[in-house]
Amino acid sequence: MRRAYNNLLKNSLIFTLANFGNKLITFIMVPLYTYVLEPEAYGTIDIVTTTSSLVIPIVFMCVSDAVMRYTMSTKYEKEDILTNGIFIYFQGLLITFFAMLLFGRFPIIEQYKWFFFGVLASNGLLLIFNQFLRSIDKVKEFAINGVLYTFSFVSCNIIFLLWLKRGINGYLCSMIIANTICIIYAFIMARAWRYLVKHPSKEVLKIMLKYSVPLIPNSLMWWIMDASDKFVIAYFLGVNANGIYAIAKKLPTIIDTFHGIFNQAWQISAIQENDTDNAIEFTSSIYKTYTILLFCVVSLLMVVSRPMVKYLLAAEYSESWKYIPLLLLSVALSSLSGLLSANFIANEKTGIIFKTTVYGAIINTVLNIVMIPIMGINGAAFATAFSFLVVLLIREQRIIKQGNLLILFKRKTIIIIIILEFIVYYMLSMWVTVGILTLLTVCLIFCYRDTILTIIKSMTEKIKRRGA
């Protein structure tokens, strides 16, 4: 049991040290985007990248997930897995290319469709090689690739946006170049050429597809919950409003970063510990700790959100502070849902992930259409938060019913404090709000001080041992 915690903590620290500073640099770039790009331009970029995230799981059949899952298994040859993954990737890319030639017009992104193709192609291949790196235990190399991406992307942004002033084209070029650099790095670090064979096993290909295909509709449903609101906003309120909404989402992406870093380590641990005697205790303990930390982060970000919008962003984006609390809540609920999905992945029950996500996607779609005309941008934030709450509760109850999770803490305190913070955030002036939210955050941390102190102690000991 102790080994499981140590492995999870070790991998989490590696990902944190390698990625958090770089994600912070990317976040710091947000003021640059608001001054260089008008809301309409940023809204268009967001539509292009969001559309790419929709298409990737469809055309590449979620094969990167199968690459990670089965490369970690001792039952199959790594050569068969990676080669089959690349085969599926190129088939999907070829189909996409001919589809773009045959179908002439693409609303909103028409003039950027080949940039879109470049983003799609580079993202898809990078996903495969990054997942392969993780699964062959090259965790440090995987983490370093995150550093390399950020450095490349920021450097290209400075060149294309500030120096060459290429606007939307420059931003998308930056993504493609950064992805390409990271693909080359991952290919070399994994020594991928050693795992590519002429005649991979067709049986392994069938097994991989059996695992990954049910993840496609799940990814689509997850996309509907997380991103479809941007298209509804663009339809009802215009691309300009979507640009403001996209910027409002930038602060909550700190939680996404926090979750992404941890989830990289957690997926590995969930698969490794799935068949052990301590699996339930391990999962329950991590779920408790993660929930507490997550809402402490939500609380802290609410404290700083209004001053950051006022003093860091261009005037055109000044109203984005109004939409941050619900977006913070939705990202937190999404992260908890993602954490629980690792349990289904470890047990190869990807169909359950899809079923639970469908409910949330339906609710999200209906609420977007109903609430955005009534509440404006906040209608989209509300729809996203509520749909993720539904998915979280369903998944939680399903895992508890299966006997794979125990709730080891009382959540009433978190709920009460978050509700109070929402009331204060919207009812009072900025600096009064900052003061009261700070006190409420301190209360939240104090209520769960034992758990937080245990985490700090464990991390400190781990860092000391690594430095010794």
Tab-separated table of C-alpha atoms in Angstrom:
chain	number	residue	atom	x	y	z
A	1	MET	CA	0.000	0.000	0.000
A	2	ARG	CA	2.799	2.372	0.923
A	3	ARG	CA	4.496	1.568	-2.379
A	4	ALA	CA	1.355	2.601	-4.259
A	5	TYR	CA	1.242	5.985	-2.509
A	6	ASN	CA	4.952	6.481	-3.086
A	7	ASN	CA	4.666	5.725	-6.802
A	8	LEU	CA	1.698	8.063	-7.177
A	9	LEU	CA	3.448	10.815	-5.244
A	10	LYS	CA	6.713	10.322	-7.130
A	11	ASN	CA	5.044	10.544	-10.539
A	12	SER	CA	2.884	13.482	-9.430
A	13	LEU	CA	5.973	15.379	-8.285
A	14	ILE	CA	7.758	14.691	-11.550
A	15	PHE	CA	4.823	15.943	-13.598
A	16	THR	CA	4.338	18.939	-11.301
A	17	LEU	CA	7.978	20.062	-11.328
A	18	ALA	CA	8.189	19.616	-15.082
A	19	ASN	CA	4.836	21.108	-16.102
A	20	PHE	CA	3.405	23.527	-13.574
A	21	GLY	CA	5.909	26.311	-14.156
A	22	ASN	CA	5.423	25.977	-17.881
A	23	LYS	CA	1.638	26.006	-17.617
A	24	LEU	CA	2.020	29.130	-15.474
A	25	ILE	CA	4.033	30.772	-18.252
A	26	THR	CA	1.265	29.926	-20.719
A	27	PHE	CA	-1.286	31.465	-18.345
A	28	ILE	CA	0.844	34.597	-18.064
A	29	MET	CA	0.566	34.882	-21.856
A	30	VAL	CA	-3.197	35.537	-21.548
A	31	PRO	CA	-2.782	39.324	-21.108
A	32	LEU	CA	-0.681	39.330	-24.298
A	33	TYR	CA	-3.494	37.608	-26.192
A	34	THR	CA	-6.073	40.108	-24.932
A	35	TYR	CA	-3.973	43.052	-26.106
A	36	VAL	CA	-2.865	41.564	-29.442
A	37	LEU	CA	-6.101	39.779	-30.411
A	38	GLU	CA	-9.592	41.258	-30.488
A	39	PRO	CA	-12.353	39.175	-28.822
A	40	GLU	CA	-13.643	38.150	-32.267
A	41	ALA	CA	-10.179	36.887	-33.325
A	42	TYR	CA	-9.667	35.015	-30.058
A	43	GLY	CA	-13.160	33.587	-30.361
A	44	THR	CA	-12.322	32.289	-33.854
A	45	ILE	CA	-9.114	30.658	-32.590
A	46	ASP	CA	-11.118	29.027	-29.826
A	47	ILE	CA	-13.634	27.660	-32.330
A	48	VAL	CA	-10.838	26.176	-34.496
A	49	THR	CA	-9.084	24.482	-31.560
A	50	THR	CA	-12.377	23.317	-30.053
A	51	THR	CA	-13.444	21.782	-33.371
A	52	SER	CA	-10.077	20.013	-33.534
A	53	SER	CA	-10.652	18.514	-30.082
A	54	LEU	CA	-14.022	17.215	-31.340
A	55	VAL	CA	-12.628	15.601	-34.488
A	56	ILE	CA	-9.480	13.975	-33.008
A	57	PRO	CA	-11.210	11.116	-31.134
A	58	ILE	CA	-13.422	10.411	-34.166
A	59	VAL	CA	-10.826	10.236	-36.925
A	60	PHE	CA	-8.122	8.598	-34.781
A	61	MET	CA	-10.590	6.353	-32.900
A	62	CYS	CA	-9.158	7.185	-29.442
A	63	VAL	CA	-6.238	4.937	-30.337
A	64	SER	CA	-3.823	6.809	-28.054
A	65	ASP	CA	-5.776	5.512	-25.034
A	66	ALA	CA	-5.454	1.949	-26.303
A	67	VAL	CA	-1.722	2.473	-26.892
A	68	MET	CA	-1.212	3.447	-23.255
A	69	ARG	CA	-3.503	0.776	-21.792
A	70	TYR	CA	-2.036	-2.194	-23.657
A	71	THR	CA	1.603	-1.116	-23.746
A	72	MET	CA	1.487	-1.295	-19.932
A	73	SER	CA	0.153	-4.862	-20.157
A	74	THR	CA	2.598	-7.780	-20.280
A	75	LYS	CA	0.214	-9.814	-22.456
A	76	TYR	CA	1.022	-8.045	-25.719
A	77	GLU	CA	4.082	-7.066	-27.728
A	78	LYS	CA	4.837	-3.349	-27.680
A	79	GLU	CA	5.782	-3.482	-31.356
A	80	ASP	CA	2.275	-4.638	-32.288
A	81	ILE	CA	0.633	-1.964	-30.167
A	82	LEU	CA	2.595	1.064	-31.399
A	83	THR	CA	2.588	-0.016	-35.054
A	84	ASN	CA	-1.164	-0.639	-35.015
A	85	GLY	CA	-1.664	2.737	-33.321
A	86	ILE	CA	0.299	4.524	-36.051
A	87	PHE	CA	-1.586	2.553	-38.728
A	88	ILE	CA	-4.951	3.727	-37.368
A	89	TYR	CA	-3.632	7.293	-37.136
A	90	PHE	CA	-2.576	7.481	-40.804
A	91	GLN	CA	-5.825	5.915	-41.971
A	92	GLY	CA	-7.791	8.563	-40.072
A	93	LEU	CA	-5.565	11.340	-41.389
A	94	LEU	CA	-6.004	10.194	-44.996
A	95	ILE	CA	-9.787	10.031	-44.657
A	96	THR	CA	-9.835	13.530	-43.119
A	97	PHE	CA	-7.683	14.943	-45.939
A	98	PHE	CA	-9.978	13.648	-48.682
A	99	ALA	CA	-13.072	14.697	-46.734
A	100	MET	CA	-11.742	18.270	-46.572
A	101	LEU	CA	-11.123	18.233	-50.336
A	102	LEU	CA	-14.616	16.908	-51.097
A	103	PHE	CA	-16.588	19.144	-48.742
A	104	GLY	CA	-15.901	22.715	-49.724
A	105	ARG	CA	-17.168	24.983	-46.966
A	106	PHE	CA	-16.626	24.965	-43.222
A	107	PRO	CA	-18.624	27.615	-41.336
A	108	ILE	CA	-16.562	30.051	-39.220
A	109	ILE	CA	-13.231	28.286	-39.901
A	110	GLU	CA	-13.421	28.285	-43.737
A	111	GLN	CA	-10.278	30.368	-44.334
A	112	TYR	CA	-8.362	28.474	-41.610
A	113	LYS	CA	-9.300	24.925	-42.622
A	114	TRP	CA	-5.751	23.871	-43.590
A	115	PHE	CA	-4.373	25.315	-40.370
A	116	PHE	CA	-7.091	23.249	-38.697
A	117	PHE	CA	-5.827	20.179	-40.556
A	118	GLY	CA	-2.289	20.876	-39.355
A	119	VAL	CA	-3.427	21.242	-35.743
A	120	LEU	CA	-5.443	18.033	-36.036
A	121	ALA	CA	-2.613	16.002	-37.593
A	122	SER	CA	0.091	17.175	-35.185
A	123	ASN	CA	-2.102	16.821	-32.081
A	124	GLY	CA	-3.162	13.293	-33.033
A	125	LEU	CA	0.379	11.991	-33.554
A	126	LEU	CA	1.717	13.731	-30.454
A	127	LEU	CA	-0.990	12.066	-28.357
A	128	ILE	CA	0.122	8.613	-29.511
A	129	PHE	CA	3.821	9.145	-28.850
A	130	ASN	CA	3.218	10.863	-25.500
A	131	GLN	CA	1.012	8.003	-24.299
A	132	PHE	CA	3.604	5.517	-25.475
A	133	LEU	CA	6.323	7.353	-23.536
A	134	ARG	CA	4.233	7.181	-20.361
A	135	SER	CA	3.433	3.504	-20.760
A	136	ILE	CA	7.063	2.379	-21.250
A	137	ASP	CA	7.940	4.067	-17.947
A	138	LYS	CA	9.651	7.097	-19.459
A	139	VAL	CA	7.726	9.400	-17.156
A	140	LYS	CA	10.491	11.996	-16.903
A	141	GLU	CA	10.831	12.207	-20.671
A	142	PHE	CA	7.056	12.574	-20.980
A	143	ALA	CA	7.096	15.400	-18.447
A	144	ILE	CA	10.023	17.130	-20.155
A	145	ASN	CA	8.045	17.052	-23.387
A	146	GLY	CA	5.463	19.227	-21.654
A	147	VAL	CA	8.209	21.733	-20.866
A	148	LEU	CA	9.411	21.619	-24.460
A	149	TYR	CA	5.895	22.250	-25.789
A	150	THR	CA	5.387	25.314	-23.629
A	151	PHE	CA	8.795	26.777	-24.485
A	152	SER	CA	8.222	26.197	-28.217
A	153	PHE	CA	4.644	27.505	-28.185
A	154	VAL	CA	5.473	30.671	-26.217
A	155	SER	CA	8.543	31.386	-28.371
A	156	CYS	CA	6.500	31.009	-31.561
A	157	ASN	CA	3.750	33.215	-30.092
A	158	ILE	CA	6.260	35.995	-29.467
A	159	ILE	CA	7.614	35.691	-33.011
A	160	PHE	CA	4.295	35.349	-34.865
A	161	LEU	CA	2.065	37.593	-32.740
A	162	LEU	CA	4.387	40.360	-31.526
A	163	TRP	CA	7.070	40.521	-34.193
A	164	LEU	CA	5.362	39.362	-37.398
A	165	LYS	CA	1.830	40.341	-36.237
A	166	ARG	CA	0.226	37.353	-37.977
A	167	GLY	CA	-2.835	37.210	-35.700
A	168	ILE	CA	-4.962	34.063	-35.967
A	169	ASN	CA	-2.649	32.438	-38.524
A	170	GLY	CA	0.344	33.060	-36.272
A	171	TYR	CA	-1.338	31.541	-33.231
A	172	LEU	CA	-2.297	28.376	-35.129
A	173	CYS	CA	1.165	28.127	-36.704
A	174	SER	CA	2.637	28.291	-33.201
A	175	MET	CA	0.562	25.275	-32.172
A	176	ILE	CA	1.570	23.223	-35.205
A	177	ILE	CA	5.287	24.000	-34.853
A	178	ALA	CA	5.294	23.278	-31.091
A	179	ASN	CA	3.480	19.970	-31.659
A	180	THR	CA	5.939	18.963	-34.380
A	181	ILE	CA	8.982	19.677	-32.205
A	182	CYS	CA	7.488	17.571	-29.411
A	183	ILE	CA	6.653	14.702	-31.788
A	184	ILE	CA	10.308	14.549	-32.857
A	185	TYR	CA	11.474	14.623	-29.229
A	186	ALA	CA	9.043	11.875	-28.147
A	187	PHE	CA	9.942	9.712	-31.151
A	188	ILE	CA	13.641	9.922	-30.265
A	189	MET	CA	13.224	9.460	-26.506
A	190	ALA	CA	10.980	6.415	-26.973
A	191	ARG	CA	13.296	5.032	-29.650
A	192	ALA	CA	10.054	4.452	-31.484
A	193	TRP	CA	11.735	3.093	-34.613
A	194	ARG	CA	12.565	-0.045	-32.601
A	195	TYR	CA	8.844	-0.701	-32.068
A	196	LEU	CA	7.670	-0.238	-35.651
A	197	VAL	CA	7.258	-3.471	-37.627
A	198	LYS	CA	6.024	-4.307	-41.102
A	199	HIS	CA	3.418	-6.884	-40.120
A	200	PRO	CA	1.804	-6.125	-36.751
A	201	SER	CA	-0.645	-8.597	-35.220
A	202	LYS	CA	-4.198	-8.196	-36.535
A	203	GLU	CA	-5.503	-9.838	-33.354
A	204	VAL	CA	-3.892	-7.078	-31.272
A	205	LEU	CA	-5.440	-4.516	-33.629
A	206	LYS	CA	-8.904	-5.976	-32.953
A	207	ILE	CA	-8.295	-5.931	-29.184
A	208	MET	CA	-7.165	-2.317	-29.324
A	209	LEU	CA	-10.193	-1.272	-31.346
A	210	LYS	CA	-12.547	-3.175	-29.044
A	211	TYR	CA	-11.142	-1.094	-26.184
A	212	SER	CA	-10.895	2.279	-27.933
A	213	VAL	CA	-14.053	2.407	-30.075
A	214	PRO	CA	-16.438	2.706	-27.055
A	215	LEU	CA	-14.339	5.689	-25.975
A	216	ILE	CA	-15.233	7.581	-29.179
A	217	PRO	CA	-18.863	8.336	-28.286
A	218	ASN	CA	-17.724	9.028	-24.732
A	219	SER	CA	-15.253	11.608	-26.042
A	220	LEU	CA	-17.998	13.147	-28.161
A	221	MET	CA	-20.330	13.364	-25.185
A	222	TRP	CA	-17.535	14.812	-23.053
A	223	TRP	CA	-16.857	17.373	-25.781
A	224	ILE	CA	-20.529	18.312	-25.851
A	225	MET	CA	-20.436	18.919	-22.115
A	226	ASP	CA	-17.171	20.824	-22.116
A	227	ALA	CA	-17.052	22.670	-25.429
A	228	SER	CA	-20.336	22.699	-27.369
A	229	ASP	CA	-21.454	25.754	-25.395
A	230	LYS	CA	-18.950	27.807	-27.410
A	231	PHE	CA	-20.860	27.101	-30.609
A	232	VAL	CA	-24.203	27.913	-28.976
A	233	ILE	CA	-22.729	31.180	-27.638
A	234	ALA	CA	-21.359	32.005	-31.105
A	235	TYR	CA	-24.810	31.311	-32.605
A	236	PHE	CA	-26.901	33.291	-30.105
A	237	LEU	CA	-24.430	35.964	-28.928
A	238	GLY	CA	-21.746	36.133	-31.640
A	239	VAL	CA	-18.072	35.177	-31.945
A	240	ASN	CA	-17.119	38.277	-29.921
A	241	ALA	CA	-18.976	36.881	-26.877
A	242	ASN	CA	-17.251	33.541	-27.378
A	243	GLY	CA	-13.892	35.333	-27.202
A	244	ILE	CA	-14.829	36.788	-23.807
A	245	TYR	CA	-16.063	33.378	-22.641
A	246	ALA	CA	-12.812	31.747	-23.794
A	247	ILE	CA	-10.751	34.239	-21.791
A	248	ALA	CA	-12.995	33.711	-18.733
A	249	LYS	CA	-12.103	30.009	-19.006
A	250	LYS	CA	-8.381	30.717	-18.765
A	251	LEU	CA	-8.257	31.065	-14.966
A	252	PRO	CA	-10.170	27.792	-14.435
A	253	THR	CA	-7.601	26.110	-16.693
A	254	ILE	CA	-5.229	26.314	-13.727
A	255	ILE	CA	-7.426	23.597	-12.194
A	256	ASP	CA	-7.301	21.752	-15.509
A	257	THR	CA	-3.523	21.946	-15.271
A	258	PHE	CA	-3.608	20.705	-11.693
A	259	HIS	CA	-5.866	17.836	-12.753
A	260	GLY	CA	-3.918	17.045	-15.908
A	261	ILE	CA	-0.654	16.765	-13.984
A	262	PHE	CA	-2.148	14.547	-11.294
A	263	ASN	CA	-4.254	12.473	-13.670
A	264	GLN	CA	-1.183	11.503	-15.692
A	265	ALA	CA	0.223	9.865	-12.561
A	266	TRP	CA	-3.155	8.612	-11.311
A	267	GLN	CA	-4.025	6.653	-14.471
A	268	ILE	CA	-0.749	4.751	-14.181
A	269	SER	CA	-1.346	3.989	-10.481
A	270	ALA	CA	-5.002	3.021	-11.008
A	271	ILE	CA	-4.010	0.415	-13.606
A	272	GLN	CA	-1.055	-0.876	-11.566
A	273	GLU	CA	-3.025	-1.194	-8.297
A	274	ASN	CA	-6.320	-2.405	-9.766
A	275	ASP	CA	-5.820	-6.080	-8.866
A	276	THR	CA	-4.239	-5.585	-5.438
A	277	ASP	CA	-5.958	-6.219	-2.082
A	278	ASN	CA	-5.722	-2.539	-1.143
A	279	ALA	CA	-7.301	-1.150	-4.312
A	280	ILE	CA	-10.542	0.084	-2.640
A	281	GLU	CA	-8.772	1.727	0.272
A	282	PHE	CA	-6.249	3.328	-2.072
A	283	THR	CA	-8.911	4.726	-4.432
A	284	SER	CA	-11.085	6.002	-1.573
A	285	SER	CA	-8.179	7.751	0.123
A	286	ILE	CA	-7.067	9.435	-3.102
A	287	TYR	CA	-10.651	10.523	-3.885
A	288	LYS	CA	-10.975	12.150	-0.465
A	289	THR	CA	-7.641	13.941	-0.679
A	290	TYR	CA	-8.179	15.067	-4.245
A	291	THR	CA	-11.644	16.493	-3.556
A	292	ILE	CA	-10.381	18.555	-0.620
A	293	LEU	CA	-7.378	19.914	-2.530
A	294	LEU	CA	-9.471	20.669	-5.596
A	295	PHE	CA	-11.979	22.857	-3.775
A	296	CYS	CA	-9.223	24.633	-1.856
A	297	VAL	CA	-7.801	25.589	-5.253
A	298	VAL	CA	-11.270	26.714	-6.434
A	299	SER	CA	-11.578	28.896	-3.344
A	300	LEU	CA	-8.120	30.441	-3.809
A	301	LEU	CA	-8.756	31.243	-7.468
A	302	MET	CA	-12.040	32.957	-6.636
A	303	VAL	CA	-10.101	35.290	-4.322
A	304	VAL	CA	-7.807	36.528	-7.091
A	305	SER	CA	-10.113	36.365	-10.129
A	306	ARG	CA	-11.704	39.831	-10.036
A	307	PRO	CA	-8.459	41.780	-9.421
A	308	MET	CA	-6.701	39.786	-12.146
A	309	VAL	CA	-9.372	40.593	-14.716
A	310	LYS	CA	-9.406	44.280	-13.738
A	311	TYR	CA	-5.648	44.873	-13.767
A	312	LEU	CA	-4.257	42.361	-16.264
A	313	LEU	CA	-6.710	42.117	-19.160
A	314	ALA	CA	-7.588	44.605	-21.886
A	315	ALA	CA	-10.769	46.627	-21.413
A	316	GLU	CA	-12.636	44.617	-24.068
A	317	TYR	CA	-12.501	41.591	-21.737
A	318	SER	CA	-13.392	43.405	-18.494
A	319	GLU	CA	-16.738	41.645	-17.984
A	320	SER	CA	-15.177	38.161	-18.037
A	321	TRP	CA	-14.942	38.141	-14.195
A	322	LYS	CA	-18.691	37.510	-14.037
A	323	TYR	CA	-18.370	34.056	-15.580
A	324	ILE	CA	-15.369	32.692	-13.668
A	325	PRO	CA	-17.024	31.169	-10.513
A	326	LEU	CA	-19.344	28.790	-12.383
A	327	LEU	CA	-16.508	27.854	-14.728
A	328	LEU	CA	-14.260	27.111	-11.760
A	329	LEU	CA	-16.970	24.881	-10.315
A	330	SER	CA	-17.534	23.088	-13.628
A	331	VAL	CA	-13.817	22.350	-14.054
A	332	ALA	CA	-13.624	21.005	-10.499
A	333	LEU	CA	-16.591	18.693	-11.057
A	334	SER	CA	-15.157	17.623	-14.416
A	335	SER	CA	-11.832	16.782	-12.755
A	336	LEU	CA	-13.515	14.613	-10.115
A	337	SER	CA	-15.485	12.808	-12.832
A	338	GLY	CA	-12.252	12.203	-14.716
A	339	LEU	CA	-10.614	10.845	-11.592
A	340	LEU	CA	-13.373	8.272	-11.160
A	341	SER	CA	-13.223	7.264	-14.822
A	342	ALA	CA	-9.741	5.810	-14.200
A	343	ASN	CA	-11.452	3.067	-12.180
A	344	PHE	CA	-13.527	2.023	-15.210
A	345	ILE	CA	-10.497	2.245	-17.505
A	346	ALA	CA	-8.439	0.033	-15.193
A	347	ASN	CA	-11.215	-2.571	-15.284
A	348	GLU	CA	-11.610	-2.182	-19.070
A	349	LYS	CA	-15.248	-1.096	-18.628
A	350	THR	CA	-15.117	1.814	-21.049
A	351	GLY	CA	-18.779	1.309	-21.968
A	352	ILE	CA	-19.825	2.528	-18.509
A	353	ILE	CA	-17.850	5.736	-19.032
A	354	PHE	CA	-19.835	6.368	-22.200
A	355	LYS	CA	-23.219	5.666	-20.617
A	356	THR	CA	-22.633	8.038	-17.713
A	357	THR	CA	-21.377	10.773	-20.015
A	358	VAL	CA	-24.433	10.562	-22.300
A	359	TYR	CA	-26.721	11.751	-19.503
A	360	GLY	CA	-24.532	14.767	-18.858
A	361	ALA	CA	-24.263	15.586	-22.571
A	362	ILE	CA	-28.030	15.545	-23.060
A	363	ILE	CA	-28.575	17.765	-20.015
A	364	ASN	CA	-25.799	20.118	-21.133
A	365	THR	CA	-27.186	20.492	-24.662
A	366	VAL	CA	-30.728	21.193	-23.481
A	367	LEU	CA	-29.591	23.655	-20.813
A	368	ASN	CA	-27.298	25.487	-23.260
A	369	ILE	CA	-30.155	26.061	-25.675
A	370	VAL	CA	-32.525	27.141	-22.883
A	371	MET	CA	-30.197	29.092	-20.561
A	372	ILE	CA	-27.888	31.009	-22.931
A	373	PRO	CA	-30.724	33.151	-24.394
A	374	ILE	CA	-31.924	33.826	-20.806
A	375	MET	CA	-28.665	34.215	-18.830
A	376	GLY	CA	-26.234	35.046	-21.617
A	377	ILE	CA	-22.687	33.709	-21.208
A	378	ASN	CA	-23.372	32.605	-17.640
A	379	GLY	CA	-26.084	30.314	-19.015
A	380	ALA	CA	-23.353	28.293	-20.727
A	381	ALA	CA	-21.276	28.184	-17.539
A	382	PHE	CA	-24.303	27.024	-15.527
A	383	ALA	CA	-25.171	24.314	-18.070
A	384	THR	CA	-21.604	22.979	-17.999
A	385	ALA	CA	-21.375	22.938	-14.206
A	386	PHE	CA	-24.746	21.235	-13.733
A	387	SER	CA	-24.085	18.550	-16.354
A	388	PHE	CA	-20.704	17.677	-14.838
A	389	LEU	CA	-22.367	17.434	-11.418
A	390	VAL	CA	-24.833	14.888	-12.797
A	391	VAL	CA	-22.049	12.796	-14.334
A	392	LEU	CA	-20.012	12.909	-11.118
A	393	LEU	CA	-22.911	11.761	-8.952
A	394	ILE	CA	-23.851	8.916	-11.314
A	395	ARG	CA	-20.273	7.651	-11.583
A	396	GLU	CA	-19.731	7.940	-7.864
A	397	GLN	CA	-22.842	5.932	-7.062
A	398	ARG	CA	-22.000	3.319	-9.700
A	399	ILE	CA	-18.505	2.745	-8.267
A	400	ILE	CA	-19.819	2.698	-4.681
A	401	LYS	CA	-22.464	0.126	-5.695
A	402	GLN	CA	-19.742	-2.051	-7.233
A	403	GLY	CA	-17.880	-1.914	-3.932
A	404	ASN	CA	-14.859	-0.081	-5.382
A	405	LEU	CA	-15.172	3.220	-3.487
A	406	LEU	CA	-15.877	4.439	0.042
A	407	ILE	CA	-16.629	8.073	0.931
A	408	LEU	CA	-14.264	8.705	3.840
A	409	PHE	CA	-15.100	12.344	4.594
A	410	LYS	CA	-18.002	14.739	5.108
A	411	ARG	CA	-18.552	17.138	2.211
A	412	LYS	CA	-21.114	19.415	3.858
A	413	THR	CA	-18.446	21.927	4.884
A	414	ILE	CA	-17.162	22.256	1.315
A	415	ILE	CA	-20.680	22.771	-0.049
A	416	ILE	CA	-21.593	25.451	2.521
A	417	ILE	CA	-18.373	27.440	2.065
A	418	ILE	CA	-18.537	27.344	-1.756
A	419	ILE	CA	-22.174	28.565	-1.692
A	420	LEU	CA	-21.205	31.434	0.634
A	421	GLU	CA	-18.318	32.340	-1.661
A	422	PHE	CA	-20.645	32.530	-4.664
A	423	ILE	CA	-23.002	34.876	-2.813
A	424	VAL	CA	-20.172	37.156	-1.678
A	425	TYR	CA	-18.542	37.183	-5.133
A	426	TYR	CA	-21.581	38.655	-6.867
A	427	MET	CA	-23.113	40.776	-4.091
A	428	LEU	CA	-20.223	42.930	-2.841
A	429	SER	CA	-17.607	45.325	-4.206
A	430	MET	CA	-14.291	43.922	-5.430
A	431	TRP	CA	-11.946	44.544	-2.475
A	432	VAL	CA	-14.592	43.682	0.140
A	433	THR	CA	-15.144	40.462	-1.794
A	434	VAL	CA	-11.401	39.711	-1.806
A	435	GLY	CA	-11.229	40.137	1.998
A	436	ILE	CA	-14.241	37.963	2.798
A	437	LEU	CA	-13.295	35.267	0.273
A	438	THR	CA	-9.816	35.113	1.818
A	439	LEU	CA	-11.363	34.453	5.250
A	440	LEU	CA	-13.654	31.763	3.839
A	441	THR	CA	-10.690	30.112	2.100
A	442	VAL	CA	-8.759	30.062	5.379
A	443	CYS	CA	-11.811	28.466	7.048
A	444	LEU	CA	-11.957	25.779	4.362
A	445	ILE	CA	-8.272	24.960	4.746
A	446	PHE	CA	-8.584	24.906	8.549
A	447	CYS	CA	-11.545	22.504	8.451
A	448	TYR	CA	-9.506	19.978	6.449
A	449	ARG	CA	-6.118	20.839	7.948
A	450	ASP	CA	-5.268	17.249	8.915
A	451	THR	CA	-5.533	16.008	5.328
A	452	ILE	CA	-3.645	19.008	3.926
A	453	LEU	CA	-0.844	18.757	6.503
A	454	THR	CA	-0.464	15.037	5.758
A	455	ILE	CA	-0.051	15.809	2.053
A	456	ILE	CA	2.492	18.565	2.734
A	457	LYS	CA	4.459	16.302	5.071
A	458	SER	CA	4.526	13.442	2.548
A	459	MET	CA	5.618	15.706	-0.288
A	460	THR	CA	8.320	17.350	1.833
A	461	GLU	CA	9.750	13.980	2.846
A	462	LYS	CA	9.697	12.802	-0.768
A	463	ILE	CA	11.515	15.921	-1.985
A	464	LYS	CA	14.125	15.605	0.766
A	465	ARG	CA	14.770	11.963	-0.123
A	466	ARG	CA	15.158	12.870	-3.788
A	467	GLY	CA	17.585	15.657	-2.907
A	468	ALA	CA	19.628	13.496	-0.556
